[in-house]
Short mmCIF file of C-alpha atoms and ligand atoms in Angstrom, two decimals:
data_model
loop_
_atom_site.label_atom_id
_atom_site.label_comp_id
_atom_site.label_asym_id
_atom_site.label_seq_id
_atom_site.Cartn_x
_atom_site.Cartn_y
_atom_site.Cartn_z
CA UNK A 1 91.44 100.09 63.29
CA UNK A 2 93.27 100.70 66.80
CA UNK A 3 96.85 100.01 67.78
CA UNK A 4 97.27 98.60 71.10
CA UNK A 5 100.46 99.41 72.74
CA UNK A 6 101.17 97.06 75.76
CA UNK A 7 104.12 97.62 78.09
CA UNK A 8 104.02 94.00 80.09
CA UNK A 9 106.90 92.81 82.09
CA UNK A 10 109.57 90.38 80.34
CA UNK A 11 108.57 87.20 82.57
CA UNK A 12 104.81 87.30 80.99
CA UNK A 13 106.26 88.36 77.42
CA UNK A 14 106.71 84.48 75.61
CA UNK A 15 103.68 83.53 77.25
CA UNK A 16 101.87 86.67 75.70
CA UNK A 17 103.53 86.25 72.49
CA UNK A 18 102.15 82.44 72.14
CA UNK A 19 98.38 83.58 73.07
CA UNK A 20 98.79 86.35 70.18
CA UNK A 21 99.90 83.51 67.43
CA UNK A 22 97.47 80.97 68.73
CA UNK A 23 94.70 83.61 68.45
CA UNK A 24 96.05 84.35 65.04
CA UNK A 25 96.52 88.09 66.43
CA UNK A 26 99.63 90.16 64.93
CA UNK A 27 102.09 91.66 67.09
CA UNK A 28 105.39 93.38 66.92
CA UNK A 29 107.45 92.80 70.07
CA UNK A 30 110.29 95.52 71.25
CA UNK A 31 112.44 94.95 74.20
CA UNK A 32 112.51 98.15 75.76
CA UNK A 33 113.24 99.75 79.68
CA UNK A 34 110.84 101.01 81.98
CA UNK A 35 111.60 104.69 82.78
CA UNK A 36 111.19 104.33 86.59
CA UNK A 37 113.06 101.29 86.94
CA UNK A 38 115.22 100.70 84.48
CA UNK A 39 114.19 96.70 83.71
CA UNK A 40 113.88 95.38 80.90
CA UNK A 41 110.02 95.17 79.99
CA UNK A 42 108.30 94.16 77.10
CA UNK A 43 106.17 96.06 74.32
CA UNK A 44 103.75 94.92 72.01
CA UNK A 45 102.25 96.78 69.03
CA UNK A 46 99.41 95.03 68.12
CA UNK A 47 97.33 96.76 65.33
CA UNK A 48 94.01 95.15 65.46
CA UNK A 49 90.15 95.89 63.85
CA UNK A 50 87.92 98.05 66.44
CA UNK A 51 85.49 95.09 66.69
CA UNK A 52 88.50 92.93 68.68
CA UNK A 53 90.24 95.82 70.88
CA UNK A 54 88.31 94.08 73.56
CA UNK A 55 89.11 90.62 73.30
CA UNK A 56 92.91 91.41 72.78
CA UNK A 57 92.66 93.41 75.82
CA UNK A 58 91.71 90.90 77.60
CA UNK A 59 94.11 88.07 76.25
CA UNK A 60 96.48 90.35 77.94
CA UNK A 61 95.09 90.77 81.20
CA UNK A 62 94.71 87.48 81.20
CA UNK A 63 98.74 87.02 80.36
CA UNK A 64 99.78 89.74 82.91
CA UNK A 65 100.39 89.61 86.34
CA UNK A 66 101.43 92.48 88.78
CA UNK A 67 104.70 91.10 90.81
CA UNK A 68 106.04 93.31 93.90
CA UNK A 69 109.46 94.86 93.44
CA UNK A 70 111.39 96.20 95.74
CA UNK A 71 113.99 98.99 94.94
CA UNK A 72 116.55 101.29 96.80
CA UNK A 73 115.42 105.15 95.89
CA UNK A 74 119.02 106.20 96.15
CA UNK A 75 118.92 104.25 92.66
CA UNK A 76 116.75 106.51 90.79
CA UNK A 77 116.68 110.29 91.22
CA UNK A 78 112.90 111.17 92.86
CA UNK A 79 111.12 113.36 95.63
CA UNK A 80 111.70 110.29 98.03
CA UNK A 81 113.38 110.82 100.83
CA UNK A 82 116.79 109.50 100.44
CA UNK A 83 116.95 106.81 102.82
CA UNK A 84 118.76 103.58 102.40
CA UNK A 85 115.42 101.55 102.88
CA UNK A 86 114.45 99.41 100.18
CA UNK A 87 110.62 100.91 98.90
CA UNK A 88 108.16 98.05 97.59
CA UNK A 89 106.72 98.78 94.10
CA UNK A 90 103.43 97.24 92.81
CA UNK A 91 104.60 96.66 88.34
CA UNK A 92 101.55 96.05 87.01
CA UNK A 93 100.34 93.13 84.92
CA UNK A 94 99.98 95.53 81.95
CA UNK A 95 99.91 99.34 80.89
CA UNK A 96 97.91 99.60 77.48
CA UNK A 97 97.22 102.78 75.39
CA UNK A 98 94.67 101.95 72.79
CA UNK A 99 95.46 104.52 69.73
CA UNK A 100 93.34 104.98 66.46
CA UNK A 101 94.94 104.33 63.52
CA UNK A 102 94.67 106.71 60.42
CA UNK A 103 95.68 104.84 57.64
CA UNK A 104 97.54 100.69 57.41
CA UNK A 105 99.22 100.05 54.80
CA UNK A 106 101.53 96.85 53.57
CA UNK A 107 103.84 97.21 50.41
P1 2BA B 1 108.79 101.67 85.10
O1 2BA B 1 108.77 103.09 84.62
O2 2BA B 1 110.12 101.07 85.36
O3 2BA B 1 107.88 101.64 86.42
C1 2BA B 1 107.79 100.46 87.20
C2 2BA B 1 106.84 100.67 88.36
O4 2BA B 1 107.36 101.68 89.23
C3 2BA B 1 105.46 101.20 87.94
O5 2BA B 1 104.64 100.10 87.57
C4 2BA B 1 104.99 101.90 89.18
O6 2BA B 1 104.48 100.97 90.13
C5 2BA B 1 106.28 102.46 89.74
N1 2BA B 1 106.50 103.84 89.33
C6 2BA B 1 106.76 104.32 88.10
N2 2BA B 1 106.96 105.65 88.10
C7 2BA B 1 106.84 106.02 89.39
C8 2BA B 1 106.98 107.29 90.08
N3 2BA B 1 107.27 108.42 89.40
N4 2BA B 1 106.79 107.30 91.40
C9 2BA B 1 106.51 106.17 92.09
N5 2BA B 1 106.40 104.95 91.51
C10 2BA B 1 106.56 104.88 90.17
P2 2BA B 1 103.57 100.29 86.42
O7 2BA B 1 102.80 101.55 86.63
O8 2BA B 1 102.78 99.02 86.35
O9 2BA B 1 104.39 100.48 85.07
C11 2BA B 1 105.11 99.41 84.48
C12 2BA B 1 105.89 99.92 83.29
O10 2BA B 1 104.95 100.39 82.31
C13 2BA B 1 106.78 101.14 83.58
O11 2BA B 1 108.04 100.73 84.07
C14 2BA B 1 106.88 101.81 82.22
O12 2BA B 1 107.82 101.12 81.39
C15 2BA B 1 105.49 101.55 81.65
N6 2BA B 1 104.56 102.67 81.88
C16 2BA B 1 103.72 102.82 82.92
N7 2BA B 1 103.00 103.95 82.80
C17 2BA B 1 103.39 104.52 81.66
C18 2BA B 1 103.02 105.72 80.95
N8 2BA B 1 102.08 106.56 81.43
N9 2BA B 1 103.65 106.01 79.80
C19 2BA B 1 104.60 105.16 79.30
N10 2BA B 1 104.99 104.02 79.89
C20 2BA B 1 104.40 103.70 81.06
#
């Protein structure tokens, strides 16, 4: 068994969510803040048998799409220079980290 952890951005979330139920897939969803940004994105833990790591992957590529942002770096303390100019950022469709699973267990 694996647990998928997907960090996809809030517009793609419901969309992802109904794929997951229609595919009879189980997910937890957490609303939670990207470190960089500080927007409200999405999580999903989605514990899942080896043999269908691939297909979930998928259903979320498939759900995600990367959307330019734009963002003033005087916002968030970095090694960019500090100019007033607004920077355009590339947020990906999805960031997944596929984890193995030791044990599962339901009481
Ligand atoms: P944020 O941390 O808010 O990052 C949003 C976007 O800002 C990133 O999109 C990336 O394009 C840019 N970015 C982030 N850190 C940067 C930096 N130090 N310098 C320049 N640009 C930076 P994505 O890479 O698609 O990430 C989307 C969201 O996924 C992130 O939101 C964060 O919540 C999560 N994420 C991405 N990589 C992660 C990682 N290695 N570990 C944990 N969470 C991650």
């Amino acid at each position: 068994m694996k647990l998928i952890i997907a960090i996809v951005q809030k517009e793609d979330a419901s969309r992802l969510q109904r794929t997951l139920v229609k595919e009879n897939i189980r997910a937890t969803k957490l609303a939670t803040t990207g470190g960089f940004l500080s927007q409200g994105n999405t999580t999903f833990l989605i514990g899942i048998d080896d043999e269908h790591v691939k297909e979930v992957l998928h259903i979320i590529k498939e759900d995600s799409k990367a959307r330019e942002e734009y963002m003033n770096p005087n916002m968030v303390m970095t090694g960019f220079d500090m100019s007033s100019q607004p920077i355009k950022i590339t947020v990906g469709g999805a960031t997944c980290f596929v984890l193995p699973v030791e044990a599962f267990k339901q009481f």
